[in-house]
Coordinates of C-alpha atoms in Angstrom, one line a residue:
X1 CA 1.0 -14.0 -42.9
X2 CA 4.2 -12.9 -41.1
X3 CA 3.1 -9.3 -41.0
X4 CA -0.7 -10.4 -39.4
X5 CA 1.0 -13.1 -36.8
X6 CA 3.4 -10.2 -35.8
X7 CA 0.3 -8.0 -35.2
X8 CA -2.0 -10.5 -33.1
X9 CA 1.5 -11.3 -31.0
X10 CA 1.9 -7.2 -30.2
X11 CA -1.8 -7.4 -29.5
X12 CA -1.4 -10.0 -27.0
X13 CA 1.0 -7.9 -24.7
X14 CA -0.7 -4.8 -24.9
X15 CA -4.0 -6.5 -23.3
X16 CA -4.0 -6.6 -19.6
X17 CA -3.0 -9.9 -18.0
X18 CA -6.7 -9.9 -16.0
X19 CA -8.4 -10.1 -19.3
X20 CA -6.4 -13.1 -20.5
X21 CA -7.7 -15.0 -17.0
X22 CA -11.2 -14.7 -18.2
X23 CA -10.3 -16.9 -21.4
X24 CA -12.9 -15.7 -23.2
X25 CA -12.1 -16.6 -27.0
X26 CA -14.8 -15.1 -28.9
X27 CA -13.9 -11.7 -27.0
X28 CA -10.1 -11.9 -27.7
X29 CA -11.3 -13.1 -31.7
X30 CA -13.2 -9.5 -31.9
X31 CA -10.1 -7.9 -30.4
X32 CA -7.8 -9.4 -32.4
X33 CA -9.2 -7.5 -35.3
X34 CA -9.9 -4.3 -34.0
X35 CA -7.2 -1.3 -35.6
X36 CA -4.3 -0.6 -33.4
X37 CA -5.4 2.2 -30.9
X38 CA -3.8 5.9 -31.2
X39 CA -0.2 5.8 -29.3
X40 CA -0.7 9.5 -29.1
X41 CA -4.1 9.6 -27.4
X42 CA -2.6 6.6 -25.2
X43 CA 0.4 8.7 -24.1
X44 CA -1.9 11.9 -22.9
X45 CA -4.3 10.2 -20.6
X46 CA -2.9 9.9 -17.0
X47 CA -2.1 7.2 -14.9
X48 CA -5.2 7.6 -12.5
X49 CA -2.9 6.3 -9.7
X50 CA 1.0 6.9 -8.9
X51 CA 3.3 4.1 -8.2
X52 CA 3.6 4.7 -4.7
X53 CA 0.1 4.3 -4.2
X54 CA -0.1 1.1 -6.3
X55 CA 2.5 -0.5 -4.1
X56 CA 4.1 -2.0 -6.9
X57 CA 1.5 -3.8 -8.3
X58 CA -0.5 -4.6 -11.8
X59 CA -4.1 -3.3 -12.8
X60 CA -6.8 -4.9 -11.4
X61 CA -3.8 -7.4 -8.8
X62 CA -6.2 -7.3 -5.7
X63 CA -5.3 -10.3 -4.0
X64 CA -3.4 -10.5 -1.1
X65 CA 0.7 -11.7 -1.3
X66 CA 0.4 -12.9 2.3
X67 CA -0.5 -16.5 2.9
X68 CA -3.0 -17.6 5.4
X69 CA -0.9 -17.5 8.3
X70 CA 0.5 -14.5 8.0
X71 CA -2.7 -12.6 7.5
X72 CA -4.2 -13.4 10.1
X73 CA -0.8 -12.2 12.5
X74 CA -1.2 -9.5 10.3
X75 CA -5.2 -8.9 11.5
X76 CA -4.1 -9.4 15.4
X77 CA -1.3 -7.0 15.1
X78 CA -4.2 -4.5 13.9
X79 CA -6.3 -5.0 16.5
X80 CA -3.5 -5.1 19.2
X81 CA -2.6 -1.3 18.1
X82 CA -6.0 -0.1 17.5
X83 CA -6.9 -1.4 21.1
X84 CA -3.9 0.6 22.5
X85 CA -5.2 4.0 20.6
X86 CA -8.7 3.6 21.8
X87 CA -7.6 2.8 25.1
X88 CA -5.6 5.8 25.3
X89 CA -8.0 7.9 24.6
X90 CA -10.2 6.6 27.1
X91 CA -7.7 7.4 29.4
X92 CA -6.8 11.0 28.6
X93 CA -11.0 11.2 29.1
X94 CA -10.5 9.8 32.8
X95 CA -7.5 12.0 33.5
X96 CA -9.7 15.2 32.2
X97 CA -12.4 14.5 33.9
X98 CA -10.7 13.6 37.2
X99 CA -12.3 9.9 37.5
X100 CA -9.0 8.2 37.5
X101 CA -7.6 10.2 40.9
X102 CA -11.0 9.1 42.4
X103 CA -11.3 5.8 41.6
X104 CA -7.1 5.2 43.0
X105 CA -7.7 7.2 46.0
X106 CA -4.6 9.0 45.0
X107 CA -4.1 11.6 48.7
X108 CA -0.3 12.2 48.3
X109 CA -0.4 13.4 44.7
X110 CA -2.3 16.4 43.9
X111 CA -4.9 16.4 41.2
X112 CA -3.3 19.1 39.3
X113 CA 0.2 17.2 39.0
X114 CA -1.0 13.7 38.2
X115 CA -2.9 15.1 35.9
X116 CA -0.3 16.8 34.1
X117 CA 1.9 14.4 34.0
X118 CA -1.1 11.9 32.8
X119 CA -1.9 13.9 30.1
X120 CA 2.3 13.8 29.1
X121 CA 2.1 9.9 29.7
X122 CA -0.9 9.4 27.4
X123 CA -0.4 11.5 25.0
X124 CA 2.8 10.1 24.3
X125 CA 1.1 6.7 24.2
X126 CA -1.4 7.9 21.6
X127 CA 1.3 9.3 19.3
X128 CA 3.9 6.6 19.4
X129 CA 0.5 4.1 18.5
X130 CA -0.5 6.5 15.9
X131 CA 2.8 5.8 13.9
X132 CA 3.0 2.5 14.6
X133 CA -0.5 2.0 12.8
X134 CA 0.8 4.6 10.4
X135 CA 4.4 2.2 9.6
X136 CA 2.0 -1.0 9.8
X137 CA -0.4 -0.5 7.1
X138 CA 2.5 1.5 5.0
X139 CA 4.9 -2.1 5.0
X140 CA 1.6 -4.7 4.9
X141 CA 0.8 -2.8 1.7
X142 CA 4.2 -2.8 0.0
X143 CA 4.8 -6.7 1.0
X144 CA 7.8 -5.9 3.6
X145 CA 5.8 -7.3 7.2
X146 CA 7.5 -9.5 8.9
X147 CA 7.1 -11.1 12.1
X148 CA 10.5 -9.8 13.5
X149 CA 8.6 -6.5 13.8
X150 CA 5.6 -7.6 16.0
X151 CA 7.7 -6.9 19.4
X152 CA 8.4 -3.0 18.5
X153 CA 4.7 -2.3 17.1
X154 CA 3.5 -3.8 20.6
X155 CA 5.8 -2.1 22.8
X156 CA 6.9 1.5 21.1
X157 CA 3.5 2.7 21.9
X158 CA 4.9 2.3 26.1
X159 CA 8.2 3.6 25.1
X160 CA 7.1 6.7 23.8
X161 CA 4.4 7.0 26.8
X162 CA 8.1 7.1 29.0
X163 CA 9.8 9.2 27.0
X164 CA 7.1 11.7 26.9
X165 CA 6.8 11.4 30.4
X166 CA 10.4 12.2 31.1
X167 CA 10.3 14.8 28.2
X168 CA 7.8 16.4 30.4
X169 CA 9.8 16.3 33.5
X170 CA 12.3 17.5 31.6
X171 CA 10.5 20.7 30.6
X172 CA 9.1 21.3 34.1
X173 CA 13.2 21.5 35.5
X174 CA 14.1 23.9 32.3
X175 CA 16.1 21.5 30.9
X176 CA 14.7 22.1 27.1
X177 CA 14.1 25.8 27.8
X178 CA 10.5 25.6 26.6
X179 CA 7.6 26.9 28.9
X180 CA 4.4 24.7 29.5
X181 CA 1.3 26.3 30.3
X182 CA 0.4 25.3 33.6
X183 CA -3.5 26.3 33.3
X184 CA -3.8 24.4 29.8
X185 CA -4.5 20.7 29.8
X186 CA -4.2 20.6 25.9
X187 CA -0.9 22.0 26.3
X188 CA 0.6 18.9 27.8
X189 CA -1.1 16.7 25.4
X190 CA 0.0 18.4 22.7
X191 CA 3.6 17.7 24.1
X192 CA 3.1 14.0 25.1
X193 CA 2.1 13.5 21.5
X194 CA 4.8 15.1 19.6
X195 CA 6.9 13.5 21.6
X196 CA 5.5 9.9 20.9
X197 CA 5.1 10.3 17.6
X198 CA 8.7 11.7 16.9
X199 CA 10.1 9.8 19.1
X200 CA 13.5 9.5 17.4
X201 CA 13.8 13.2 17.5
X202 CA 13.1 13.6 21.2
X203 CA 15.8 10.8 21.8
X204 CA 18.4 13.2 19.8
X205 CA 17.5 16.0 22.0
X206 CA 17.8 13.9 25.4
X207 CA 21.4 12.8 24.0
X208 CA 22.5 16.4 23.7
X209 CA 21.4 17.4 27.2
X210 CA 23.1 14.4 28.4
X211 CA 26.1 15.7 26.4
X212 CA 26.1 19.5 28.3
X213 CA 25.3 17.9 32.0
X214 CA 28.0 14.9 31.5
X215 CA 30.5 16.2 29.0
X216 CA 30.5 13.6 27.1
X217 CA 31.4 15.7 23.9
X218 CA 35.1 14.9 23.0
X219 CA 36.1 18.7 23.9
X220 CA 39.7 19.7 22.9
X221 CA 42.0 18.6 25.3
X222 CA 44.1 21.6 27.2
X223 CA 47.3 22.1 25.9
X224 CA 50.7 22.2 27.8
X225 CA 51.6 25.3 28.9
X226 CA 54.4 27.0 26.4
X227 CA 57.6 26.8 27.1
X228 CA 59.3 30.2 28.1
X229 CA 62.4 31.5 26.9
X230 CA 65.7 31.8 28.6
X231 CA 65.6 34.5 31.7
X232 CA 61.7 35.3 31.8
X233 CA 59.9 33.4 34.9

């Protein structure tokens, strides 16, 4: 008696926890008697997902963590970002095709410069939103969204727009000591995108520019002239 009760309790924590939900007792009875499976055969089949896909969770755990509230912040913050990346798109389209100048009656600023620096704008809008949707669906998955967050999904998307816009600027003076085809519209939006999307990296490289033009490195610090010996002047 002590060697079968042993066996059905071993039995009951190698079943999955979904199949003890469905409390069907003439199912478990069968399984109950069924011969212990092969450890070995057990051990050589793969796990047909890895644990960073699983996100931490159970076989067959498909329901959401989040309660009611919070998926449906979770839904808007979606569709805020996605709206930004389609709209983005739609406005590298009217900067290609030269509808946007027309429709501002832009006369002071050339075509060819507006565009240019539209295409840096943009693009850096497009990346920046690309990796916020990227970091959103990455922490909704593994349970860490919160609502503290909301603010920078929203509004890195603009701040990498800027920063690729300056990083542009930037280029045009020399400052990076990269050259920008001026004939090449994908060029720029190449460039506006990298930029957005690492934007943490083009940060670093505006701080060490900043560091050459302002000296704000802590340079070594002259030292006193030596003192000379008796007689020489």
């Amino acid at each position: 008696m002590a060697s079968e009760g042993s066996g059905r309790a071993e039995l009951w924590q190698a079943v999955p926890a979904a199949g003890i939900a469905n409390g069907n007792e003439a199912e478990w009875a069968t399984l109950t008697n069924a011969p212990p499976a092969d450890t070995n055969a057990t051990q050589s089949v793969p796990n047909p997902i890895s644990r960073d896909e699983a996100d931490g969770r159970l076989a067959l755990d498909w329901k959401s963590r989040y309660p009611k509230e919070a998926r449906a912040q979770i839904r808007k913050e979606a569709a805020a970002v996605a709206a930004i990346s389609v709209g983005s798109l739609v406005m590298v389209f009217l900067v290609w095709s030269g509808l946007l100048v027309k429709w501002t009656g832009c006369d002071v600023c050339t075509r060819h410069a507006f565009s240019r620096y539209g295409y840096f704008f943009f693009g850096g809008v497009l990346g920046g939103t690309l990796f916020g949707i990227k970091y959103l669906y990455h922490v909704v998955a593994k349970g860490f969204w919160n609502q503290d967050r909301c603010l920078w999904r929203v509004l890195s998307p603009l701040l990498a727009g800027s920063l690729a816009f300056i990083i542009g600027a930037l280029t045009d003076a020399g400052f990076l000591g990269l050259t920008v085809s001026a004939s090449k519209a994908p060029a720029f939006l190449s460039l506006g995108f990298i930029t957005g999307y690492f934007g943490d990296k083009a940060l670093a490289k505006m701080t060490e520019i900043a560091d050459v033009i302002f000296g704000t490195r802590g340079a070594p610090k002259s030292s006193h002239t030596a003192e000379k010996p008796d007689g020489q002047q």
